């Protein structure tokens, strides 16, 4: 297969395993290119991409922009960090703006789940979801699985535990779909109050004991406690969370094997992850960032090939 089965990247749920494998194969090539002295290819010189960020982002926004520029696309950026985005209204505005700007592709992060899908049904452009509320963050899951494949040779058969605030995490849901499609076994660990109801339907088991979870897994993907989304108190205090669920060197040293530690960033150092682990040779956090650019180049390149001009 040399073409994606989709015209938009809205979720991992609607991707096929073959799509993910094609994205990884394409990203392997782009990773080689971005590690050469000349990091740029002229491939997308006739393509215009709009990056619309209605929510804060550092890594994801920079990573998409770099990926687009390394493919020689024309890029326009819009960011609004306003938290009072009114449902519907802003998106309709956005739609009208995009229609008149004649862009080919839109990369959008938005606080409302389903926003990217809504856009894809109303705009004549290819849409890439860069995170829609607590729903999905497909390129993050792709770069996470790609990084596991890089580090451990394959994803199939690996045991991955996702630790922390699953309830508010789009990274978690996209990771469940991606890891399961690639044949990994995925479980979660954290306080029951931070676990979503859908876990059973995805057949994702839950550890409440961090030591047990760490002894089981090959890879621990540690998530940020999403302080900005905690509308009620889900646990007594950050100090207590760090004591019970924090991943630190003492915990890793107590295991009989070496495990791989990941984090999508931004890290709350000293809460979900201690600095001596984040900066240790267990951690592939900076590899994830590097791989993110290659994965996003691959996604944009493959979607551009499906554009109906
Ligand atoms: C994640 C996000 O924004 O969903 N970060 C990211 O994209 N690198 C996770 C988070 O905010 O904790």
mmCIF file of N, CA, C and O and ligand atoms in Angstrom, residues 55-57 59-60 109 130 137 140 170-171 223-224 226 228-229 263-266 296, ligand 1:
data_model
loop_
_atom_site.group_PDB
_atom_site.id
_atom_site.type_symbol
_atom_site.label_atom_id
_atom_site.label_comp_id
_atom_site.label_asym_id
_atom_site.label_seq_id
_atom_site.Cartn_x
_atom_site.Cartn_y
_atom_site.Cartn_z
ATOM 1 N N UNK A 55 -5.684 26.363 21.467
ATOM 2 C CA UNK A 55 -5.287 25.943 22.805
ATOM 3 C C UNK A 55 -3.779 26.050 22.863
ATOM 4 O O UNK A 55 -3.113 25.918 21.844
ATOM 5 N N UNK A 56 -3.229 26.231 24.074
ATOM 6 C CA UNK A 56 -1.772 26.355 24.209
ATOM 7 C C UNK A 56 -1.040 25.118 23.708
ATOM 8 O O UNK A 56 -1.539 24.008 23.834
ATOM 9 N N UNK A 57 0.132 25.350 23.168
ATOM 10 C CA UNK A 57 0.970 24.247 22.714
ATOM 11 C C UNK A 57 2.373 24.780 22.466
ATOM 12 O O UNK A 57 2.524 25.891 21.959
ATOM 13 N N UNK A 59 5.476 22.135 21.969
ATOM 14 C CA UNK A 59 6.040 21.068 21.160
ATOM 15 C C UNK A 59 5.249 20.816 19.874
ATOM 16 O O UNK A 59 5.801 20.803 18.788
ATOM 17 N N UNK A 60 3.947 20.585 20.032
ATOM 18 C CA UNK A 60 3.155 20.154 18.881
ATOM 19 C C UNK A 60 3.150 21.236 17.798
ATOM 20 O O UNK A 60 3.315 20.953 16.615
ATOM 21 N N UNK A 109 -5.609 22.457 16.557
ATOM 22 C CA UNK A 109 -5.817 22.044 17.952
ATOM 23 C C UNK A 109 -6.969 22.870 18.497
ATOM 24 O O UNK A 109 -7.021 24.087 18.318
ATOM 25 N N UNK A 130 -4.647 18.091 15.663
ATOM 26 C CA UNK A 130 -3.465 18.225 16.532
ATOM 27 C C UNK A 130 -3.887 18.196 18.001
ATOM 28 O O UNK A 130 -3.176 18.708 18.864
ATOM 29 N N UNK A 137 -5.387 12.684 19.953
ATOM 30 C CA UNK A 137 -4.187 13.433 19.556
ATOM 31 C C UNK A 137 -3.359 12.459 18.704
ATOM 32 O O UNK A 137 -2.366 11.904 19.148
ATOM 33 N N UNK A 140 0.523 12.423 18.186
ATOM 34 C CA UNK A 140 1.287 12.084 19.397
ATOM 35 C C UNK A 140 1.366 10.561 19.554
ATOM 36 O O UNK A 140 2.418 10.010 19.852
ATOM 37 N N UNK A 170 -6.186 13.120 25.842
ATOM 38 C CA UNK A 170 -6.378 12.707 24.436
ATOM 39 C C UNK A 170 -5.211 11.824 23.990
ATOM 40 O O UNK A 170 -5.348 11.016 23.089
ATOM 41 N N UNK A 171 -4.041 12.024 24.640
ATOM 42 C CA UNK A 171 -2.876 11.204 24.290
ATOM 43 C C UNK A 171 -3.161 9.737 24.627
ATOM 44 O O UNK A 171 -2.829 8.828 23.868
ATOM 45 N N UNK A 223 1.907 10.260 31.964
ATOM 46 C CA UNK A 223 1.166 11.441 31.501
ATOM 47 C C UNK A 223 1.160 12.540 32.552
ATOM 48 O O UNK A 223 1.259 12.279 33.750
ATOM 49 N N UNK A 224 0.971 13.745 32.057
ATOM 50 C CA UNK A 224 0.887 14.919 32.931
ATOM 51 C C UNK A 224 -0.460 14.938 33.648
ATOM 52 O O UNK A 224 -1.484 14.573 33.066
ATOM 53 N N UNK A 226 -3.352 16.882 34.313
ATOM 54 C CA UNK A 226 -3.845 18.036 33.548
ATOM 55 C C UNK A 226 -4.533 19.024 34.495
ATOM 56 O O UNK A 226 -5.760 19.056 34.596
ATOM 57 N N UNK A 228 -5.174 22.078 34.414
ATOM 58 C CA UNK A 228 -6.141 23.034 33.859
ATOM 59 C C UNK A 228 -7.501 22.396 33.594
ATOM 60 O O UNK A 228 -8.480 23.094 33.374
ATOM 61 N N UNK A 229 -7.578 21.055 33.596
ATOM 62 C CA UNK A 229 -8.867 20.408 33.346
ATOM 63 C C UNK A 229 -9.479 19.795 34.599
ATOM 64 O O UNK A 229 -10.452 19.059 34.528
ATOM 65 N N UNK A 263 7.221 10.297 27.994
ATOM 66 C CA UNK A 263 6.303 11.354 28.478
ATOM 67 C C UNK A 263 6.040 12.272 27.285
ATOM 68 O O UNK A 263 6.995 12.664 26.605
ATOM 69 N N UNK A 264 4.768 12.619 27.007
ATOM 70 C CA UNK A 264 4.521 13.475 25.833
ATOM 71 C C UNK A 264 4.914 14.938 26.065
ATOM 72 O O UNK A 264 4.999 15.706 25.105
ATOM 73 N N UNK A 265 5.181 15.317 27.322
ATOM 74 C CA UNK A 265 5.465 16.710 27.646
ATOM 75 C C UNK A 265 4.195 17.529 27.590
ATOM 76 O O UNK A 265 3.239 17.124 26.936
ATOM 77 N N UNK A 266 4.122 18.632 28.264
ATOM 78 C CA UNK A 266 5.123 19.162 29.193
ATOM 79 C C UNK A 266 5.117 18.395 30.524
ATOM 80 O O UNK A 266 4.056 17.980 30.980
ATOM 81 N N UNK A 296 5.309 13.798 11.630
ATOM 82 C CA UNK A 296 4.406 14.833 11.071
ATOM 83 C C UNK A 296 4.736 15.123 9.613
ATOM 84 O O UNK A 296 3.838 15.377 8.805
HETATM 85 C C1 LIG B 1 -0.160 16.722 25.265
HETATM 86 C C2 LIG B 1 -1.397 17.459 24.826
HETATM 87 O O1 LIG B 1 -1.385 18.662 24.626
HETATM 88 O O2 LIG B 1 -2.382 16.778 24.675
HETATM 89 N N1 LIG B 1 1.050 17.348 24.976
HETATM 90 C C3 LIG B 1 1.553 17.380 23.723
HETATM 91 O O3 LIG B 1 0.850 17.438 22.742
HETATM 92 N N2 LIG B 1 2.899 17.310 23.616
HETATM 93 C C4 LIG B 1 -0.231 16.256 26.653
HETATM 94 C C5 LIG B 1 -0.418 17.264 27.732
HETATM 95 O O4 LIG B 1 -0.800 18.407 27.534
HETATM 96 O O5 LIG B 1 -0.211 16.849 28.867
#
